[in-house]
Amino acid sequence: VVVCFWRMSVGFIGAGQLAHALVRGFTAAGVIATQRITASSPDTDLPTVMGLRKLGVNLTTSNKETVSKSDVLFLAVKPHIIPFVLDEIGPDIEDRHLIVSCAAGVTISSIEKKLQQYRPSPKVMRCMTNTPVVVREGATVYATGTHAEVEDGKLLEQLMASVGYCTEVEEDLIDAVTGLSGSGPAYAFTAVDALADGGVKMGLPRRLAVRLGAQALMGAARMLLDSEQHPGQLKDNVCSPGGATIHALHVMESGGFRSLLINAVEASCIRTRELQFLADQEKISPAAIKKTTLDKVLQQPGVAAAGVGVRSGGISLFSSNSPRTKKN
Amino acid sequence: MSQIKTDPEMESQLKIGFIGAGNMAYGIAKGILSGDVLPANMKVSAPSSRNLGRFQELGIAVTHSNPELVCSSDVVFVAVKPHLVPLVLNEVSQHITQRHIIVSVAAGVTLATLEDLLPFNSAVLRLMPNLPCLVQEGALLFSRGSHAKPEDGALLRSLLHRCGLVEEGPEAWIDIHTGLSGSGVAFVYLFAEALAEGAVKMGMPSALAHSIASQTVLGAGRLLRDSGKHPSQLRSEVCTPGGTTIYGLHTLEQGGVRAATMSAVESATERARELGQKSAGVGCKK
């Protein structure tokens, strides 16, 4: 029996893949009632928006409305949208709000800096999760910001643990996590696709091949997670002397299988850092933002062009151009 | 370990003989002497005196007559080069009785070939040692012929236990053992040399680099053997996150070292099989 222990309200800025996946997971876990969830997006035509509506989530085009209705606020928009969102909702953040950014490469300090124009001690956390939260097998890590308390971390951990594995890390590890488990499902999908190709080549029907490939990976992962043994030992246990498996493994080693995977994790991590660096350094022109998105954001009541950093010379990320003075 | 117990007293009265006085014979003899066998109960034969000095230093009697050696021994190690085996066995065959246990150390000479060259019902075992027997850290695999009883295997195991690791297996494993551990020693030397050269490239003097490389291999080997852990486990334990080791390992993986090593064992094993088939054709029948 799953008990809905959450009395808090959860909001999502952004109603795309991530928000949809998380809500589906939370719903399956029964950890929070969907009436307590609000999501906002300027684009109401997205399939994920319709999916969220079907789940019973309150949908709005107003980020401000989401903020006012939430205690825990997930920032589930693309990294380059984050600064716009922060400028827009900054004035509406209250003491109770726990801001959880899921944007790859966006640092806690950059978010805190933005929000500190409006409040002295914004509670910010950063998390990196992955799409299998949708089936409650997510891999999530989170880092705690300057003004977030231990209880805030525990709160987030409880919520995310309902949809998979969740643990706290130092923020500087999050890029590596992105490379490993953030991108990880894509590696797995590619692997299963290729394994299925192998099966099909050797005579299996495609559907069966995909099913068996996915089941093999899932079963192996389950064995490993349940075992104290090193994966190398588990691998040995499968390889009978002179048998089929050891022959196949040799082929894999010859193809540099291991180093490919190491390279992939490294590439994803490095790219994440690059994107963050670019975000910190560059000015992004309005052309880089989807025009429709920007227009819709600008149409929101209470949103002024200056307030979201649109200047004739381009948009500067993370720079303060608000007429409000800094509070101390 | 065999469950058959050998009698140390019986063992100490056994006469052990070596036909051939090369490195393998020497290493095995040293190992046997570390056990319960006295030098007085050991003898070695070789055509010339060239290699006999070091045996004499151990107190072992020497001879130039193979028949004499066989007649005065219970366990006879045939430690000559493979192509000489038929010659030697033809020479001594008539002196071999039921009490004898013949242990061939000749690479690629099959039990079938050996049994063909010896009297019917002879107890023959085939032993594949490796070079580090010389320092009592060998890896030895033996296989019993059709008339060698389990007790003969247990006796051999007991005689050799000071030479290093001693295991029994079917004859089919001997070629694999050759590839893995006979040739494997050379693979390790190659790796040690490359380790040292890497260090030299980075600025360390060669002599020091080699000395450290050899100690590294030795130390890692001891730890691997004595910890009982899987090598992948030990490897993981050395790799601190983002540290030097994982960077180095990544480079090794990119170089395909694992696959190359697997292939090396495979090539050496296949060659051992090839050679074994060739020598079976050459062996003279009585």
Coordinates of C-alpha atoms in Angstrom, one line a residue:
Chain A
V1 CA 0.0 0.0 0.0
V2 CA 1.5 3.3 -1.1
V3 CA 0.7 6.3 1.1
C4 CA 0.5 9.8 -0.4
F5 CA 2.5 11.4 2.3
W6 CA 3.3 14.5 0.4
R7 CA 1.3 17.5 1.6
M8 CA 3.5 19.7 -0.5
S9 CA 2.7 21.1 -3.8
V10 CA 5.1 20.5 -6.7
G11 CA 5.4 22.8 -9.7
F12 CA 7.2 22.3 -13.0
I13 CA 8.4 25.3 -15.0
G14 CA 8.5 23.6 -18.4
A15 CA 6.1 20.8 -19.5
G16 CA 8.4 18.8 -21.8
Q17 CA 10.0 15.4 -21.6
L18 CA 11.5 15.7 -18.2
A19 CA 8.4 17.1 -16.5
H20 CA 6.3 14.5 -18.1
A21 CA 8.6 11.6 -17.2
L22 CA 8.8 12.8 -13.6
V23 CA 5.1 13.2 -13.2
R24 CA 4.4 9.8 -14.7
G25 CA 6.9 8.3 -12.3
F26 CA 5.5 10.2 -9.2
T27 CA 2.0 9.1 -10.2
A28 CA 3.0 5.5 -10.6
A29 CA 4.7 5.6 -7.2
G30 CA 1.6 7.2 -5.7
V31 CA 3.8 9.6 -3.8
I32 CA 1.9 12.7 -4.6
A33 CA -1.6 13.5 -5.8
T34 CA -1.6 15.0 -9.3
Q35 CA -4.0 17.8 -8.1
R36 CA -1.0 19.0 -6.1
I37 CA 1.1 19.3 -9.3
T38 CA 1.1 22.3 -11.5
A39 CA 3.1 22.7 -14.8
S40 CA 3.5 25.7 -17.0
S41 CA 4.6 26.0 -20.6
P42 CA 4.1 28.7 -23.2
D43 CA 3.5 26.0 -25.8
T44 CA 0.2 24.3 -25.2
D45 CA 0.5 22.0 -28.2
L46 CA 3.3 19.8 -27.0
P47 CA 2.3 16.2 -26.8
T48 CA 3.8 16.1 -23.3
V49 CA 1.5 18.9 -22.3
M50 CA -1.5 16.8 -23.3
G51 CA 0.0 13.9 -21.5
L52 CA 0.3 15.9 -18.3
R53 CA -3.2 17.2 -18.7
K54 CA -4.5 13.6 -19.0
L55 CA -2.7 12.7 -15.8
G56 CA -4.6 15.4 -14.0
V57 CA -1.9 18.0 -13.6
N58 CA -2.9 21.6 -13.5
L59 CA -1.6 23.2 -16.6
T60 CA -1.0 26.9 -17.2
T61 CA 0.9 29.1 -19.6
S62 CA 1.9 31.3 -16.6
N63 CA 5.1 30.5 -14.8
K64 CA 4.1 32.9 -12.1
E65 CA 1.0 30.9 -11.5
T66 CA 3.1 27.8 -11.1
V67 CA 5.3 29.5 -8.6
S68 CA 2.4 30.7 -6.5
K69 CA 0.9 27.3 -6.4
S70 CA 4.0 25.3 -5.5
D71 CA 6.3 24.6 -2.6
V72 CA 8.9 22.6 -4.5
L73 CA 9.6 24.1 -7.9
F74 CA 11.3 22.1 -10.6
L75 CA 13.0 24.1 -13.3
A76 CA 12.5 21.6 -16.2
V77 CA 13.4 23.8 -19.1
K78 CA 16.4 23.7 -21.4
P79 CA 19.6 25.2 -19.9
H80 CA 19.6 28.3 -22.1
I81 CA 16.0 29.2 -21.1
I82 CA 16.9 29.1 -17.4
P83 CA 18.0 32.8 -17.1
F84 CA 14.8 34.0 -18.7
V85 CA 12.7 32.0 -16.3
L86 CA 14.7 33.1 -13.3
D87 CA 14.3 36.7 -14.2
E88 CA 10.6 36.2 -14.7
I89 CA 9.8 34.4 -11.5
G90 CA 12.5 35.9 -9.3
P91 CA 10.2 38.5 -7.7
D92 CA 7.6 35.9 -6.9
I93 CA 9.8 33.5 -5.0
E94 CA 9.0 33.2 -1.3
D95 CA 10.8 31.7 1.7
R96 CA 9.0 28.5 1.4
H97 CA 10.1 27.7 -2.1
L98 CA 12.6 25.1 -2.8
I99 CA 14.0 25.6 -6.4
V100 CA 15.2 22.4 -8.0
S101 CA 17.0 22.9 -11.2
C102 CA 17.3 19.9 -13.6
A103 CA 19.1 21.8 -16.3
A104 CA 22.3 20.2 -17.4
G105 CA 25.4 22.3 -16.9
V106 CA 23.7 25.1 -15.0
T107 CA 25.4 25.7 -11.7
I108 CA 23.8 26.4 -8.4
S109 CA 25.8 29.5 -7.9
S110 CA 24.6 31.0 -11.2
I111 CA 21.0 30.4 -10.2
E112 CA 21.6 31.7 -6.7
K113 CA 23.2 34.8 -8.1
K114 CA 20.2 35.5 -10.3
L115 CA 17.7 35.0 -7.5
Q116 CA 19.6 36.9 -5.0
Q117 CA 18.6 40.1 -6.8
Y118 CA 15.2 39.4 -5.3
R119 CA 15.8 37.5 -2.0
P120 CA 18.8 37.2 0.2
S121 CA 18.6 33.4 0.7
P122 CA 17.0 31.5 -2.1
K123 CA 16.8 27.8 -1.5
V124 CA 18.3 26.2 -4.5
M125 CA 19.2 22.6 -5.3
R126 CA 20.5 21.0 -8.5
C127 CA 19.6 17.6 -9.7
M128 CA 20.5 15.4 -12.5
T129 CA 18.1 12.6 -13.3
N130 CA 17.3 10.5 -16.3
T131 CA 14.4 9.4 -18.4
P132 CA 13.8 6.0 -16.7
V133 CA 12.2 7.8 -13.8
V134 CA 9.1 7.3 -16.0
V135 CA 9.2 3.6 -15.1
R136 CA 10.5 4.3 -11.6
E137 CA 14.0 3.1 -12.4
G138 CA 15.6 6.5 -12.6
A139 CA 19.1 7.4 -11.5
T140 CA 19.2 10.8 -9.7
V141 CA 21.8 12.8 -8.0
Y142 CA 21.4 16.1 -6.3
A143 CA 23.5 18.8 -4.8
T144 CA 22.5 21.2 -2.2
G145 CA 22.8 25.0 -2.6
T146 CA 24.1 27.5 -0.1
H147 CA 20.8 28.3 1.6
A148 CA 19.1 24.9 1.3
E149 CA 18.9 23.0 4.5
V150 CA 19.6 19.3 5.2
E151 CA 15.8 18.8 5.5
D152 CA 15.3 20.2 2.0
G153 CA 17.8 17.6 0.7
K154 CA 16.0 14.8 2.5
L155 CA 12.7 16.1 1.1
L156 CA 14.0 16.0 -2.5
E157 CA 15.6 12.7 -1.9
Q158 CA 12.4 11.1 -0.7
L159 CA 10.5 12.4 -3.7
M160 CA 13.1 11.3 -6.2
A161 CA 13.7 8.0 -4.5
S162 CA 10.1 7.1 -5.3
V163 CA 11.1 7.0 -8.9
G164 CA 14.4 5.2 -8.7
Y165 CA 17.8 5.5 -7.1
C166 CA 18.6 8.9 -5.6
T167 CA 21.7 10.1 -3.7
E168 CA 23.4 13.4 -2.8
V169 CA 26.7 14.3 -4.4
E170 CA 29.1 17.2 -4.5
E171 CA 28.1 19.6 -7.2
D172 CA 31.3 19.1 -9.1
L173 CA 30.5 15.5 -9.8
I174 CA 27.2 16.3 -11.6
D175 CA 28.7 16.7 -15.0
A176 CA 30.3 13.2 -14.7
V177 CA 26.9 11.9 -13.6
T178 CA 25.4 13.5 -16.7
G179 CA 27.9 11.6 -18.9
L180 CA 27.2 8.3 -17.2
S181 CA 23.6 7.9 -16.1
G182 CA 22.1 11.1 -17.7
S183 CA 23.1 9.9 -21.2
G184 CA 23.3 6.3 -20.1
P185 CA 19.9 5.3 -21.3
A186 CA 20.8 6.4 -24.8
Y187 CA 23.8 4.1 -24.7
A188 CA 21.6 1.3 -23.6
F189 CA 19.0 1.9 -26.3
T190 CA 21.8 1.9 -28.9
A191 CA 23.2 -1.3 -27.4
V192 CA 19.8 -3.1 -27.5
D193 CA 19.2 -1.9 -31.0
A194 CA 22.5 -3.3 -32.1
L195 CA 22.1 -6.5 -30.2
A196 CA 18.7 -6.9 -31.8
D197 CA 20.4 -6.4 -35.2
G198 CA 22.7 -9.2 -34.3
G199 CA 19.8 -11.4 -33.4
V200 CA 18.0 -10.6 -36.6
K201 CA 21.1 -11.3 -38.6
M202 CA 21.2 -14.7 -37.0
G203 CA 17.6 -15.4 -37.9
L204 CA 15.4 -13.9 -35.1
P205 CA 12.3 -11.9 -35.8
R206 CA 12.9 -8.2 -34.9
R207 CA 10.3 -7.9 -32.1
L208 CA 11.6 -11.0 -30.4
A209 CA 15.2 -9.8 -30.8
V210 CA 14.5 -6.4 -29.2
R211 CA 12.5 -8.0 -26.4
L212 CA 15.3 -10.5 -25.6
G213 CA 18.0 -7.9 -25.9
A214 CA 16.3 -5.5 -23.6
Q215 CA 15.5 -8.3 -21.1
A216 CA 19.1 -9.5 -21.1
L217 CA 20.4 -6.0 -20.3
M218 CA 17.7 -5.5 -17.6
G219 CA 18.3 -8.9 -16.1
A220 CA 22.1 -8.4 -16.0
A221 CA 21.6 -5.0 -14.4
R222 CA 19.3 -6.5 -11.8
M223 CA 21.8 -9.2 -11.0
L224 CA 24.6 -6.7 -10.6
L225 CA 22.6 -4.4 -8.4
D226 CA 21.6 -7.3 -6.2
S227 CA 25.1 -8.8 -6.0
E228 CA 28.1 -8.0 -3.9
Q229 CA 30.3 -9.2 -6.7
H230 CA 32.3 -7.2 -9.1
P231 CA 30.9 -7.1 -12.6
G232 CA 34.1 -8.7 -13.8
Q233 CA 33.4 -11.7 -11.6
L234 CA 29.8 -11.9 -12.8
K235 CA 31.0 -11.8 -16.3
D236 CA 33.4 -14.7 -15.6
N237 CA 30.5 -16.7 -14.2
V238 CA 28.7 -16.5 -17.5
C239 CA 31.7 -17.6 -19.6
S240 CA 32.1 -21.3 -19.7
P241 CA 35.6 -22.4 -20.9
G242 CA 35.9 -22.4 -24.7
G243 CA 32.2 -21.6 -25.0
A244 CA 30.2 -19.2 -27.0
T245 CA 30.3 -16.3 -24.6
I246 CA 34.0 -16.0 -24.2
H247 CA 34.4 -16.1 -28.0
A248 CA 31.9 -13.2 -28.3
L249 CA 33.7 -11.3 -25.5
H250 CA 37.0 -11.6 -27.3
V251 CA 35.3 -10.1 -30.4
M252 CA 34.0 -7.2 -28.3
E253 CA 37.4 -6.6 -26.7
S254 CA 39.0 -6.6 -30.2
G255 CA 36.6 -3.9 -31.2
G256 CA 37.6 -1.8 -28.2
F257 CA 34.2 -2.1 -26.6
R258 CA 35.3 -1.0 -23.2
S259 CA 37.3 2.0 -24.4
L260 CA 34.4 3.1 -26.5
L261 CA 32.1 3.3 -23.5
I262 CA 34.8 5.1 -21.5
N263 CA 35.1 7.6 -24.4
A264 CA 31.3 8.1 -24.5
V265 CA 31.0 8.9 -20.9
E266 CA 33.9 11.2 -21.1
A267 CA 32.6 13.0 -24.2
S268 CA 29.2 13.6 -22.7
C269 CA 30.7 14.9 -19.5
I270 CA 33.1 17.2 -21.4
R271 CA 30.3 18.5 -23.6
T272 CA 28.2 19.3 -20.5
R273 CA 31.0 21.3 -19.1
E274 CA 31.5 23.1 -22.5
L275 CA 27.9 24.0 -22.6
Q276 CA 28.0 25.4 -19.1
F277 CA 31.1 27.3 -19.9
L278 CA 29.5 28.7 -23.1
A279 CA 26.5 29.7 -21.1
D280 CA 28.6 31.5 -18.6
Q281 CA 30.6 33.4 -21.2
E282 CA 28.5 34.2 -24.1
K283 CA 25.8 36.5 -25.0
I284 CA 23.0 34.6 -26.7
S285 CA 21.2 36.4 -29.5
P286 CA 17.4 36.4 -29.5
A287 CA 17.7 34.3 -32.7
A288 CA 19.0 31.4 -30.6
I289 CA 15.8 31.3 -28.6
K290 CA 12.8 29.8 -30.3
K291 CA 10.9 32.8 -31.5
T292 CA 7.6 31.4 -30.5
T293 CA 8.8 30.6 -27.0
L294 CA 10.2 34.0 -26.5
D295 CA 7.0 35.7 -27.8
K296 CA 4.9 33.7 -25.5
V297 CA 7.0 34.4 -22.6
L298 CA 6.8 38.1 -23.4
Q299 CA 3.1 37.9 -23.6
Q300 CA 2.8 36.9 -19.9
P301 CA 1.2 39.4 -17.6
G302 CA 3.9 41.2 -15.6
V303 CA 6.7 40.2 -17.9
A304 CA 8.6 43.1 -19.4
A305 CA 11.1 42.7 -22.2
A306 CA 13.7 44.4 -20.0
G307 CA 12.8 42.1 -17.2
V308 CA 13.8 39.1 -19.2
G309 CA 17.0 40.6 -20.4
V310 CA 16.1 41.3 -24.0
R311 CA 18.2 44.2 -25.2
S312 CA 18.9 45.5 -28.6
G313 CA 22.5 44.2 -28.5
G314 CA 21.5 40.7 -27.6
I315 CA 20.6 38.8 -24.5
S316 CA 23.1 38.4 -21.8
L317 CA 22.8 35.4 -19.6
F318 CA 23.2 35.7 -15.9
S319 CA 23.7 39.4 -15.9
S320 CA 21.6 41.7 -13.9
N321 CA 19.7 44.3 -15.9
S322 CA 16.8 44.6 -13.6
P323 CA 15.9 48.1 -12.4
R324 CA 15.5 46.7 -8.9
T325 CA 18.3 47.3 -6.5
K326 CA 20.0 44.4 -4.8
K327 CA 18.6 43.6 -1.4
N328 CA 21.1 43.1 1.4
Chain B
M1 CA 44.4 -30.6 -3.6
S2 CA 44.3 -34.4 -4.0
Q3 CA 42.6 -36.2 -1.2
I4 CA 45.1 -39.0 -1.4
K5 CA 47.7 -38.6 1.3
T6 CA 51.3 -39.4 0.5
D7 CA 53.5 -40.9 3.1
P8 CA 56.4 -38.5 3.8
E9 CA 58.6 -41.3 5.0
M10 CA 58.0 -43.2 1.8
E11 CA 58.7 -40.1 -0.1
S12 CA 61.9 -39.5 1.6
Q13 CA 63.1 -42.9 0.5
L14 CA 62.1 -42.5 -3.1
K15 CA 64.8 -42.3 -5.6
I16 CA 64.3 -39.5 -8.1
G17 CA 66.2 -39.3 -11.4
F18 CA 66.5 -36.7 -14.1
I19 CA 67.3 -37.5 -17.7
G20 CA 68.6 -34.2 -19.0
A21 CA 70.3 -31.5 -16.9
G22 CA 68.8 -28.3 -18.3
N23 CA 67.0 -25.4 -16.6
M24 CA 63.7 -27.3 -16.1
A25 CA 65.4 -30.3 -14.5
Y26 CA 67.4 -27.9 -12.3
G27 CA 64.4 -25.9 -11.2
I28 CA 62.3 -29.0 -10.4
A29 CA 65.2 -30.6 -8.6
K30 CA 65.6 -27.6 -6.4
G31 CA 62.0 -27.7 -5.6
I32 CA 62.0 -31.3 -4.7
L33 CA 65.0 -30.8 -2.5
S34 CA 63.1 -28.2 -0.5
G35 CA 60.8 -31.0 0.5
D36 CA 61.4 -34.3 2.2
V37 CA 63.8 -35.8 -0.4
L38 CA 67.5 -35.9 0.3
P39 CA 70.1 -35.1 -2.3
A40 CA 71.5 -38.6 -1.8
N41 CA 68.3 -40.0 -3.2
M42 CA 68.5 -37.9 -6.4
K43 CA 70.5 -38.4 -9.6
V44 CA 70.8 -36.7 -12.9
S45 CA 72.2 -37.9 -16.2
A46 CA 73.4 -35.9 -19.2
P47 CA 75.7 -36.7 -22.1
S48 CA 78.3 -34.0 -21.2
S49 CA 79.4 -32.5 -17.9
R50 CA 78.6 -29.0 -19.0
N51 CA 75.4 -28.6 -17.0
L52 CA 76.1 -31.1 -14.2
G53 CA 78.1 -28.8 -12.0
R54 CA 75.1 -27.0 -10.4
F55 CA 73.5 -30.3 -9.6
Q56 CA 76.6 -31.5 -7.9
E57 CA 76.7 -28.3 -5.9
L58 CA 73.3 -29.4 -4.5
G59 CA 74.8 -32.7 -3.5
I60 CA 73.1 -34.6 -6.3
A61 CA 74.9 -37.6 -7.9
V62 CA 75.5 -37.3 -11.6
T63 CA 76.0 -39.9 -14.4
H64 CA 76.4 -40.1 -18.2
S65 CA 74.4 -43.2 -18.5
N66 CA 70.6 -43.0 -18.9
P67 CA 70.1 -46.7 -18.3
E68 CA 72.0 -46.5 -15.1
L69 CA 69.9 -43.6 -14.0
V70 CA 66.6 -45.4 -14.7
C71 CA 67.7 -48.5 -12.9
S72 CA 68.6 -46.5 -9.8
S73 CA 65.4 -44.4 -9.8
D74 CA 61.8 -44.9 -8.9
V75 CA 60.5 -41.6 -10.4
V76 CA 62.2 -40.6 -13.6
F77 CA 61.8 -37.1 -15.0
V78 CA 62.4 -37.0 -18.8
A79 CA 63.7 -33.5 -19.2
V80 CA 65.3 -33.5 -22.6
K81 CA 64.4 -31.5 -25.7
P82 CA 61.3 -32.9 -27.4
H83 CA 63.1 -34.2 -30.5
L84 CA 65.4 -36.3 -28.3
V85 CA 62.6 -38.0 -26.4
P86 CA 62.1 -41.0 -28.7
L87 CA 65.8 -41.6 -28.8
V88 CA 66.1 -41.5 -25.0
L89 CA 63.0 -43.6 -24.3
N90 CA 64.1 -46.2 -26.8
E91 CA 67.4 -46.4 -25.0
V92 CA 65.9 -46.9 -21.5
S93 CA 62.7 -48.7 -22.2
Q94 CA 63.9 -52.2 -21.5
H95 CA 64.9 -51.1 -18.0
I96 CA 61.5 -49.7 -17.0
T97 CA 59.5 -51.8 -14.6
Q98 CA 56.2 -51.6 -12.8
R99 CA 57.8 -49.7 -9.9
H100 CA 58.8 -46.8 -12.2
I101 CA 56.8 -43.6 -12.6
I102 CA 57.9 -41.7 -15.7
V103 CA 57.3 -37.9 -15.8
S104 CA 57.9 -36.2 -19.1
V105 CA 58.5 -32.5 -19.2
A106 CA 58.9 -32.3 -22.9
A107 CA 56.8 -29.7 -24.6
G108 CA 54.4 -31.1 -27.2
V109 CA 55.1 -34.8 -26.7
T110 CA 51.8 -36.4 -26.0
L111 CA 51.0 -39.1 -23.5
A112 CA 50.0 -41.4 -26.4
T113 CA 53.5 -40.9 -27.9
L114 CA 55.1 -41.5 -24.6
E115 CA 53.1 -44.6 -23.9
D116 CA 53.9 -46.0 -27.3
L117 CA 57.6 -45.6 -26.6
L118 CA 57.5 -47.3 -23.2
P119 CA 56.5 -50.8 -22.0
F120 CA 52.8 -51.5 -21.8
N121 CA 51.2 -50.5 -18.5
S122 CA 54.0 -48.0 -17.7
A123 CA 52.9 -45.3 -15.4
V124 CA 53.4 -42.1 -17.4
L125 CA 52.6 -38.5 -16.5
R126 CA 53.0 -35.4 -18.6
L127 CA 54.1 -32.3 -16.8
M128 CA 54.3 -28.7 -18.1
P129 CA 56.2 -26.5 -15.8
N130 CA 57.3 -22.9 -16.5
L131 CA 60.4 -20.9 -16.1
P132 CA 59.8 -19.5 -12.6
C133 CA 60.2 -23.0 -11.3
L134 CA 63.8 -21.9 -11.1
V135 CA 62.9 -19.6 -8.2
Q136 CA 60.3 -22.0 -6.8
E137 CA 57.4 -19.8 -8.1
G138 CA 56.4 -22.0 -11.0
A139 CA 53.0 -22.8 -12.4
L140 CA 52.9 -26.5 -13.2
L141 CA 50.1 -28.5 -14.7
F142 CA 50.3 -32.3 -15.1
S143 CA 48.2 -34.9 -16.7
R144 CA 48.1 -38.7 -16.0
G145 CA 48.5 -41.3 -18.7
S146 CA 46.2 -44.3 -19.0
H147 CA 48.1 -46.4 -16.5
A148 CA 49.1 -43.7 -14.0
K149 CA 47.0 -44.1 -10.9
P150 CA 45.6 -41.2 -8.8
E151 CA 48.2 -42.1 -6.2
D152 CA 50.9 -41.5 -8.8
G153 CA 49.4 -38.0 -9.4
A154 CA 49.3 -37.4 -5.7
L155 CA 52.9 -38.4 -5.3
L156 CA 54.0 -36.1 -8.1
R157 CA 52.0 -33.2 -6.7
S158 CA 53.6 -33.8 -3.3
L159 CA 57.1 -33.9 -4.7
L160 CA 56.5 -30.7 -6.7
H161 CA 54.6 -28.6 -4.2
R162 CA 57.7 -26.5 -3.4
C163 CA 58.2 -25.7 -7.1
G164 CA 55.1 -23.4 -7.1
L165 CA 51.5 -24.0 -8.0
V166 CA 50.8 -27.6 -9.0
E167 CA 47.5 -28.6 -10.6
E168 CA 46.3 -31.7 -12.4
G169 CA 44.1 -31.6 -15.5
P170 CA 43.2 -33.5 -18.6
E171 CA 45.8 -33.6 -21.3
A172 CA 43.8 -31.1 -23.4
W173 CA 44.6 -28.4 -20.9
I174 CA 48.3 -28.8 -21.2
D175 CA 48.5 -26.8 -24.5
I176 CA 46.4 -24.1 -22.9
H177 CA 48.7 -24.0 -19.9
T178 CA 51.6 -23.7 -22.3
G179 CA 50.0 -20.7 -23.9
L180 CA 48.9 -19.1 -20.7
S181 CA 51.7 -19.8 -18.3
G182 CA 54.6 -21.2 -20.3
S183 CA 54.5 -18.4 -22.8
G184 CA 52.7 -16.2 -20.4
V185 CA 55.9 -15.5 -18.6
A186 CA 57.3 -13.9 -21.7
F187 CA 54.2 -11.8 -22.1
V188 CA 54.7 -10.5 -18.6
Y189 CA 58.3 -9.7 -19.5
L190 CA 57.2 -7.7 -22.5
F191 CA 54.7 -5.8 -20.4
A192 CA 57.4 -5.1 -17.8
E193 CA 59.7 -3.8 -20.4
A194 CA 57.1 -1.5 -21.8
L195 CA 56.3 -0.2 -18.4
A196 CA 59.9 0.7 -17.9
E197 CA 60.1 2.3 -21.3
G198 CA 57.1 4.4 -20.5
A199 CA 58.9 5.6 -17.4
V200 CA 62.1 6.3 -19.3
K201 CA 60.1 8.4 -21.8
M202 CA 58.8 10.4 -18.9
G203 CA 62.3 11.0 -17.6
M204 CA 63.3 8.2 -15.3
P205 CA 66.7 6.6 -15.7
S206 CA 66.5 3.2 -17.4
A207 CA 68.1 1.0 -14.7
L208 CA 65.8 2.4 -12.0
A209 CA 62.8 2.2 -14.2
H210 CA 63.5 -1.5 -14.9
S211 CA 64.1 -2.3 -11.3
I212 CA 60.8 -0.6 -10.3
A213 CA 58.9 -2.2 -13.1
S214 CA 60.0 -5.7 -12.1
Q215 CA 59.1 -5.1 -8.5
T216 CA 55.7 -3.7 -9.5
V217 CA 54.9 -6.8 -11.5
L218 CA 56.1 -9.0 -8.6
G219 CA 54.2 -7.1 -6.0
A220 CA 51.0 -7.0 -8.0
G221 CA 51.4 -10.7 -8.7
R222 CA 51.8 -11.5 -5.0
L223 CA 48.8 -9.4 -4.1
L224 CA 46.7 -11.0 -6.8
R225 CA 47.6 -14.5 -5.7
D226 CA 47.4 -14.0 -2.0
S227 CA 44.3 -11.8 -1.8
G228 CA 42.0 -14.3 -3.4
K229 CA 40.2 -11.4 -5.1
H230 CA 39.2 -11.2 -8.7
P231 CA 41.7 -9.1 -10.7
S232 CA 38.9 -6.8 -11.8
Q233 CA 38.2 -6.2 -8.1
L234 CA 41.8 -5.4 -7.3
R235 CA 42.0 -3.1 -10.4
S236 CA 38.9 -1.2 -9.2
E237 CA 40.5 -0.8 -5.8
V238 CA 43.5 0.9 -7.2
C239 CA 41.5 3.4 -9.3
T240 CA 40.6 6.5 -7.4
P241 CA 38.0 8.6 -9.2
G242 CA 39.6 10.9 -11.8
G243 CA 43.0 9.7 -10.7
T244 CA 46.1 8.7 -12.5
T245 CA 45.3 5.0 -12.8
I246 CA 42.0 5.3 -14.5
Y247 CA 43.6 7.7 -17.0
G248 CA 46.3 5.1 -17.7
L249 CA 43.8 2.3 -17.9
H250 CA 41.7 4.1 -20.4
T251 CA 44.8 4.5 -22.6
L252 CA 45.4 0.7 -22.3
E253 CA 41.8 -0.1 -23.2
Q254 CA 42.1 2.2 -26.2
G255 CA 45.1 0.2 -27.2
G256 CA 43.1 -3.0 -27.1
V257 CA 45.5 -4.6 -24.7
R258 CA 42.9 -7.0 -23.4
A259 CA 42.0 -8.4 -26.8
A260 CA 45.7 -8.6 -27.8
T261 CA 46.5 -10.5 -24.6
M262 CA 43.6 -13.0 -25.2
S263 CA 44.8 -13.4 -28.8
A264 CA 48.4 -14.0 -27.6
V265 CA 47.3 -16.9 -25.3
E266 CA 45.2 -18.2 -28.2
S267 CA 48.1 -18.1 -30.7
A268 CA 50.5 -19.7 -28.3
T269 CA 48.0 -22.4 -27.4
E270 CA 47.3 -23.2 -31.0
R271 CA 50.9 -23.4 -31.8
A272 CA 51.4 -25.8 -28.9
R273 CA 48.6 -28.0 -30.4
E274 CA 50.2 -27.8 -33.8
L275 CA 53.6 -28.8 -32.4
G276 CA 52.0 -31.6 -30.4
Q277 CA 50.5 -33.1 -33.6
K278 CA 53.7 -32.8 -35.4
S279 CA 55.7 -34.6 -32.8
A280 CA 53.1 -37.3 -32.5
G281 CA 53.9 -38.0 -36.2
V282 CA 57.6 -38.2 -35.5
G283 CA 57.5 -40.4 -32.5
C284 CA 59.1 -43.8 -33.2
K285 CA 57.0 -46.8 -32.4
K286 CA 58.6 -49.9 -31.0

